[in-house]
PDB file of C-alpha atoms in Angstrom:
ATOM      1  CA  UNK A1236      78.777 136.925 139.881  1.00 46.00           C
ATOM      2  CA  UNK A1237      77.050 137.588 136.578  1.00 44.00           C
ATOM      3  CA  UNK A1238      80.301 138.668 134.992  1.00 39.00           C
ATOM      4  CA  UNK A1239      82.061 135.573 136.281  1.00 37.00           C
ATOM      5  CA  UNK A1240      79.376 133.308 134.754  1.00 40.00           C
ATOM      6  CA  UNK A1241      79.510 135.245 131.469  1.00 34.00           C
ATOM      7  CA  UNK A1242      83.305 134.959 131.320  1.00 37.00           C
ATOM      8  CA  UNK A1243      83.124 131.276 132.207  1.00 36.00           C
ATOM      9  CA  UNK A1244      80.467 130.733 129.515  1.00 38.00           C
ATOM     10  CA  UNK A1245      82.542 132.590 126.869  1.00 34.00           C
ATOM     11  CA  UNK A1246      85.717 130.688 127.774  1.00 37.00           C
ATOM     12  CA  UNK A1247      83.836 127.393 127.580  1.00 39.00           C
ATOM     13  CA  UNK A1248      82.327 128.304 124.200  1.00 36.00           C
ATOM     14  CA  UNK A1249      85.710 129.361 122.801  1.00 40.00           C
ATOM     15  CA  UNK A1250      87.307 126.192 124.203  1.00 37.00           C
ATOM     16  CA  UNK A1251      84.696 123.936 122.615  1.00 39.00           C
ATOM     17  CA  UNK A1252      85.010 125.789 119.305  1.00 37.00           C
ATOM     18  CA  UNK A1253      88.800 125.492 119.382  1.00 38.00           C
ATOM     19  CA  UNK A1254      88.673 121.745 120.058  1.00 38.00           C
ATOM     20  CA  UNK A1255      85.925 121.155 117.481  1.00 41.00           C
ATOM     21  CA  UNK A1256      87.600 123.096 114.665  1.00 40.00           C
ATOM     22  CA  UNK A1257      90.618 121.399 113.231  1.00 37.00           C
ATOM     23  CA  UNK A1258      92.587 123.075 110.477  1.00 36.00           C
ATOM     24  CA  UNK A1259      92.973 120.672 107.607  1.00 37.00           C
ATOM     25  CA  UNK A1260      95.404 120.945 104.718  1.00 42.00           C
ATOM     26  CA  UNK A1261      93.692 118.147 102.858  1.00 45.00           C
ATOM     27  CA  UNK A1262      91.778 118.876  99.682  1.00 52.00           C
ATOM     28  CA  UNK A1263      88.662 117.102  98.537  1.00 57.00           C
ATOM     29  CA  UNK A1264      90.001 114.906  95.740  1.00 71.00           C
ATOM     30  CA  UNK A1265      86.554 113.801  94.606  1.00 84.00           C
ATOM     31  CA  UNK A1266      86.459 112.593  91.023  1.00 90.00           C
ATOM     32  CA  UNK A1267      85.459 115.421  88.698  1.00 93.00           C
ATOM     33  CA  UNK A1268      85.984 116.675  85.175  1.00 96.00           C
ATOM     34  CA  UNK A1269      88.129 119.809  84.925  1.00 97.00           C
ATOM     35  CA  UNK A1270      87.597 122.706  82.540  1.00 97.00           C
ATOM     36  CA  UNK A1271      89.954 122.898  79.544  1.00 97.00           C
ATOM     37  CA  UNK A1272      90.303 126.473  78.258  1.00 97.00           C
ATOM     38  CA  UNK A1273      92.205 128.304  75.531  1.00 97.00           C
ATOM     39  CA  UNK A1274      93.178 125.144  73.626  1.00 96.00           C
ATOM     40  CA  UNK A1275      95.498 125.901  70.713  1.00 95.00           C
ATOM     41  CA  UNK A1276      98.235 124.091  68.815  1.00 94.00           C
ATOM     42  CA  UNK A1277     101.028 124.657  66.339  1.00 93.00           C
ATOM     43  CA  UNK A1278     100.979 123.514  62.755  1.00 90.00           C
ATOM     44  CA  UNK A1279     102.492 120.142  61.963  1.00 88.00           C
ATOM     45  CA  UNK A1280     106.218 120.529  62.521  1.00 86.00           C
ATOM     46  CA  UNK A1281     108.553 120.085  59.580  1.00 66.00           C
ATOM     47  CA  UNK A1282     111.552 117.738  59.525  1.00 57.00           C
ATOM     48  CA  UNK A1283     113.830 120.715  60.258  1.00 46.00           C
ATOM     49  CA  UNK A1284     111.960 121.462  63.475  1.00 50.00           C
ATOM     50  CA  UNK A1285     112.055 117.796  64.461  1.00 49.00           C
ATOM     51  CA  UNK A1286     115.827 117.580  64.069  1.00 46.00           C
ATOM     52  CA  UNK A1287     116.452 120.539  66.407  1.00 56.00           C
ATOM     53  CA  UNK A1288     114.062 119.374  69.135  1.00 69.00           C
ATOM     54  CA  UNK A1289     114.671 115.841  70.341  1.00 82.00           C
ATOM     55  CA  UNK A1290     112.333 115.680  73.328  1.00 90.00           C
ATOM     56  CA  UNK A1291     108.642 115.528  74.091  1.00 90.00           C
ATOM     57  CA  UNK A1292     108.057 117.541  77.261  1.00 92.00           C
ATOM     58  CA  UNK A1293     105.527 119.516  79.258  1.00 93.00           C
ATOM     59  CA  UNK A1294     106.016 123.020  80.615  1.00 96.00           C
ATOM     60  CA  UNK A1295     103.505 124.249  83.188  1.00 96.00           C
ATOM     61  CA  UNK A1296     102.778 127.149  85.537  1.00 97.00           C
ATOM     62  CA  UNK A1297      99.914 128.694  87.509  1.00 97.00           C
ATOM     63  CA  UNK A1298      97.661 131.229  85.776  1.00 96.00           C
ATOM     64  CA  UNK A1299      94.461 132.979  86.824  1.00 93.00           C
ATOM     65  CA  UNK A1300      95.025 131.893  90.456  1.00 87.00           C
ATOM     66  CA  UNK A1301      93.647 128.376  90.145  1.00 95.00           C
ATOM     67  CA  UNK A1302      94.374 127.141  86.616  1.00 98.00           C
ATOM     68  CA  UNK A1303      97.392 125.245  85.347  1.00 97.00           C
ATOM     69  CA  UNK A1304      98.790 126.503  82.036  1.00 98.00           C
ATOM     70  CA  UNK A1305     100.241 123.622  80.027  1.00 97.00           C
ATOM     71  CA  UNK A1306     102.482 123.728  76.959  1.00 97.00           C
ATOM     72  CA  UNK A1307     102.947 120.211  75.599  1.00 95.00           C
ATOM     73  CA  UNK A1308     105.914 120.324  73.198  1.00 94.00           C
ATOM     74  CA  UNK A1309     106.382 117.756  70.408  1.00 92.00           C
ATOM     75  CA  UNK A1310     103.252 115.750  71.074  1.00 90.00           C
ATOM     76  CA  UNK A1311     102.973 113.019  68.453  1.00 86.00           C
ATOM     77  CA  UNK A1312      99.452 112.919  67.015  1.00 87.00           C
ATOM     78  CA  UNK A1313      97.868 112.172  63.667  1.00 85.00           C
ATOM     79  CA  UNK A1314      98.046 114.760  60.909  1.00 84.00           C
ATOM     80  CA  UNK A1315      94.408 115.911  61.255  1.00 78.00           C
ATOM     81  CA  UNK A1316      94.962 118.884  63.586  1.00 68.00           C
ATOM     82  CA  UNK A1317      91.287 119.842  63.655  1.00 76.00           C
ATOM     83  CA  UNK A1318      90.731 116.812  65.831  1.00 78.00           C
ATOM     84  CA  UNK A1319      93.139 117.596  68.716  1.00 90.00           C
ATOM     85  CA  UNK A1320      91.413 117.318  72.110  1.00 93.00           C
ATOM     86  CA  UNK A1321      92.536 117.616  75.731  1.00 95.00           C
ATOM     87  CA  UNK A1322      90.706 115.826  78.525  1.00 95.00           C
ATOM     88  CA  UNK A1323      91.450 116.662  82.135  1.00 96.00           C
ATOM     89  CA  UNK A1324      90.013 115.436  85.412  1.00 96.00           C
ATOM     90  CA  UNK A1325      90.667 114.434  88.957  1.00 95.00           C
ATOM     91  CA  UNK A1326      90.283 110.672  88.937  1.00 92.00           C
ATOM     92  CA  UNK A1327      91.129 108.225  91.694  1.00 89.00           C
ATOM     93  CA  UNK A1328      92.865 111.046  93.589  1.00 88.00           C
ATOM     94  CA  UNK A1329      95.146 111.978  90.663  1.00 94.00           C
ATOM     95  CA  UNK A1330      95.201 114.951  88.318  1.00 95.00           C
ATOM     96  CA  UNK A1331      94.748 113.586  84.786  1.00 95.00           C
ATOM     97  CA  UNK A1332      95.850 115.286  81.530  1.00 96.00           C
ATOM     98  CA  UNK A1333      95.163 113.348  78.330  1.00 95.00           C
ATOM     99  CA  UNK A1334      95.879 114.587  74.804  1.00 94.00           C
ATOM    100  CA  UNK A1335      94.056 112.773  71.985  1.00 91.00           C
ATOM    101  CA  UNK A1336      92.602 112.998  68.499  1.00 86.00           C
ATOM    102  CA  UNK A1337      88.870 113.029  67.820  1.00 82.00           C
ATOM    103  CA  UNK A1338      89.486 111.571  64.378  1.00 76.00           C
ATOM    104  CA  UNK A1339      91.642 108.450  64.149  1.00 73.00           C
ATOM    105  CA  UNK A1340      91.167 107.990  60.397  1.00 77.00           C
ATOM    106  CA  UNK A1341      94.298 109.895  59.374  1.00 80.00           C
ATOM    107  CA  UNK A1342      97.145 107.639  58.274  1.00 81.00           C
ATOM    108  CA  UNK A1343     100.006 109.991  59.093  1.00 83.00           C
ATOM    109  CA  UNK A1344     101.636 111.487  62.197  1.00 84.00           C
ATOM    110  CA  UNK A1345     102.939 114.937  63.076  1.00 87.00           C
ATOM    111  CA  UNK A1346     104.557 116.622  66.034  1.00 90.00           C
ATOM    112  CA  UNK A1347     102.571 119.498  67.554  1.00 91.00           C
ATOM    113  CA  UNK A1348     102.961 121.967  70.376  1.00 94.00           C
ATOM    114  CA  UNK A1349      99.646 122.028  72.245  1.00 96.00           C
ATOM    115  CA  UNK A1350      98.724 124.765  74.734  1.00 97.00           C
ATOM    116  CA  UNK A1351      95.795 124.944  77.172  1.00 98.00           C
ATOM    117  CA  UNK A1352      94.713 125.781  80.719  1.00 98.00           C
ATOM    118  CA  UNK A1353      93.102 123.235  83.045  1.00 97.00           C
ATOM    119  CA  UNK A1354      91.258 123.796  86.282  1.00 96.00           C
ATOM    120  CA  UNK A1355      89.977 125.085  88.542  1.00 96.00           C
ATOM    121  CA  UNK A1356      92.334 123.446  91.013  1.00 95.00           C
ATOM    122  CA  UNK A1357      92.750 123.808  94.747  1.00 94.00           C
ATOM    123  CA  UNK A1358      96.194 124.578  96.107  1.00 95.00           C
ATOM    124  CA  UNK A1359      97.499 121.135  97.053  1.00 94.00           C
ATOM    125  CA  UNK A1360     100.043 118.450  96.182  1.00 95.00           C
ATOM    126  CA  UNK A1361      98.972 116.390  93.200  1.00 95.00           C
ATOM    127  CA  UNK A1362     100.183 113.309  91.453  1.00 95.00           C
ATOM    128  CA  UNK A1363      99.688 114.267  87.803  1.00 95.00           C
ATOM    129  CA  UNK A1364      99.300 111.639  85.091  1.00 94.00           C
ATOM    130  CA  UNK A1365     100.212 112.950  81.633  1.00 93.00           C
ATOM    131  CA  UNK A1366      99.174 110.872  78.646  1.00 90.00           C
ATOM    132  CA  UNK A1367      98.901 110.966  74.877  1.00 88.00           C
ATOM    133  CA  UNK A1368      96.503 108.588  73.176  1.00 84.00           C
ATOM    134  CA  UNK A1369      99.314 107.485  70.852  1.00 73.00           C
ATOM    135  CA  UNK A1370     101.231 105.986  73.771  1.00 76.00           C
ATOM    136  CA  UNK A1371     103.422 108.544  75.581  1.00 77.00           C
ATOM    137  CA  UNK A1372     102.883 108.859  79.310  1.00 83.00           C
ATOM    138  CA  UNK A1373     104.501 110.166  82.467  1.00 86.00           C
ATOM    139  CA  UNK A1374     103.580 110.729  86.101  1.00 91.00           C
ATOM    140  CA  UNK A1375     104.869 113.664  88.112  1.00 91.00           C
ATOM    141  CA  UNK A1376     104.282 115.246  91.503  1.00 94.00           C
ATOM    142  CA  UNK A1377     103.365 118.922  91.551  1.00 94.00           C
ATOM    143  CA  UNK A1378     102.687 121.241  94.457  1.00 95.00           C
ATOM    144  CA  UNK A1379     100.011 123.477  92.990  1.00 96.00           C
ATOM    145  CA  UNK A1380     100.080 127.000  94.400  1.00 96.00           C
ATOM    146  CA  UNK A1381     100.334 130.563  93.107  1.00 95.00           C
ATOM    147  CA  UNK A1382     104.015 130.049  92.191  1.00 95.00           C
ATOM    148  CA  UNK A1383     103.845 126.605  90.559  1.00 96.00           C
ATOM    149  CA  UNK A1384     106.188 126.254  87.612  1.00 96.00           C
ATOM    150  CA  UNK A1385     108.005 123.339  86.057  1.00 95.00           C
ATOM    151  CA  UNK A1386     109.070 121.210  83.128  1.00 94.00           C
ATOM    152  CA  UNK A1387     108.797 117.446  82.772  1.00 90.00           C
ATOM    153  CA  UNK A1388     110.422 115.257  80.143  1.00 89.00           C
ATOM    154  CA  UNK A1389     107.946 112.764  78.730  1.00 87.00           C
ATOM    155  CA  UNK A1390     110.295 110.990  76.322  1.00 86.00           C
ATOM    156  CA  UNK A1391     113.281 111.399  74.029  1.00 84.00           C
ATOM    157  CA  UNK A1392     112.233 111.320  70.397  1.00 79.00           C
ATOM    158  CA  UNK A1393     113.759 108.679  68.132  1.00 64.00           C
ATOM    159  CA  UNK A1394     115.695 109.868  65.120  1.00 45.00           C
TER     160      UNK A1394
END
């Protein structure tokens, strides 16, 4: 009889635990600032480089398990490269990437390739908002996992 009660107790406990534990694929999308690491950029591109590359685009892939490597090609910013900044966050349930200048006092523009890593991110589906303070923007959907990789056109550059 003792064994029967013990087995009944264990089955009941396992049953309650199974009902009470639900596997969830949802990720906590609480607003938070993400870390921006390894920020670097090219020199101001010359007219020759501009003529051969007619698009502003973003290439991205997973690195270090939970960071997103981003290469932003032909980002139009002012010609004071020491002031290039990247801001990244989860805001209102969306992954935000914003490329700006600290110093807006330069009266000239250049095209730059900007590289960084943002994270840490949970493996999940994200709506990613890409923006440049000078006006370019795009929104994409990415499924962030250990094999994430892609390219998104932000805009065609005018001649």
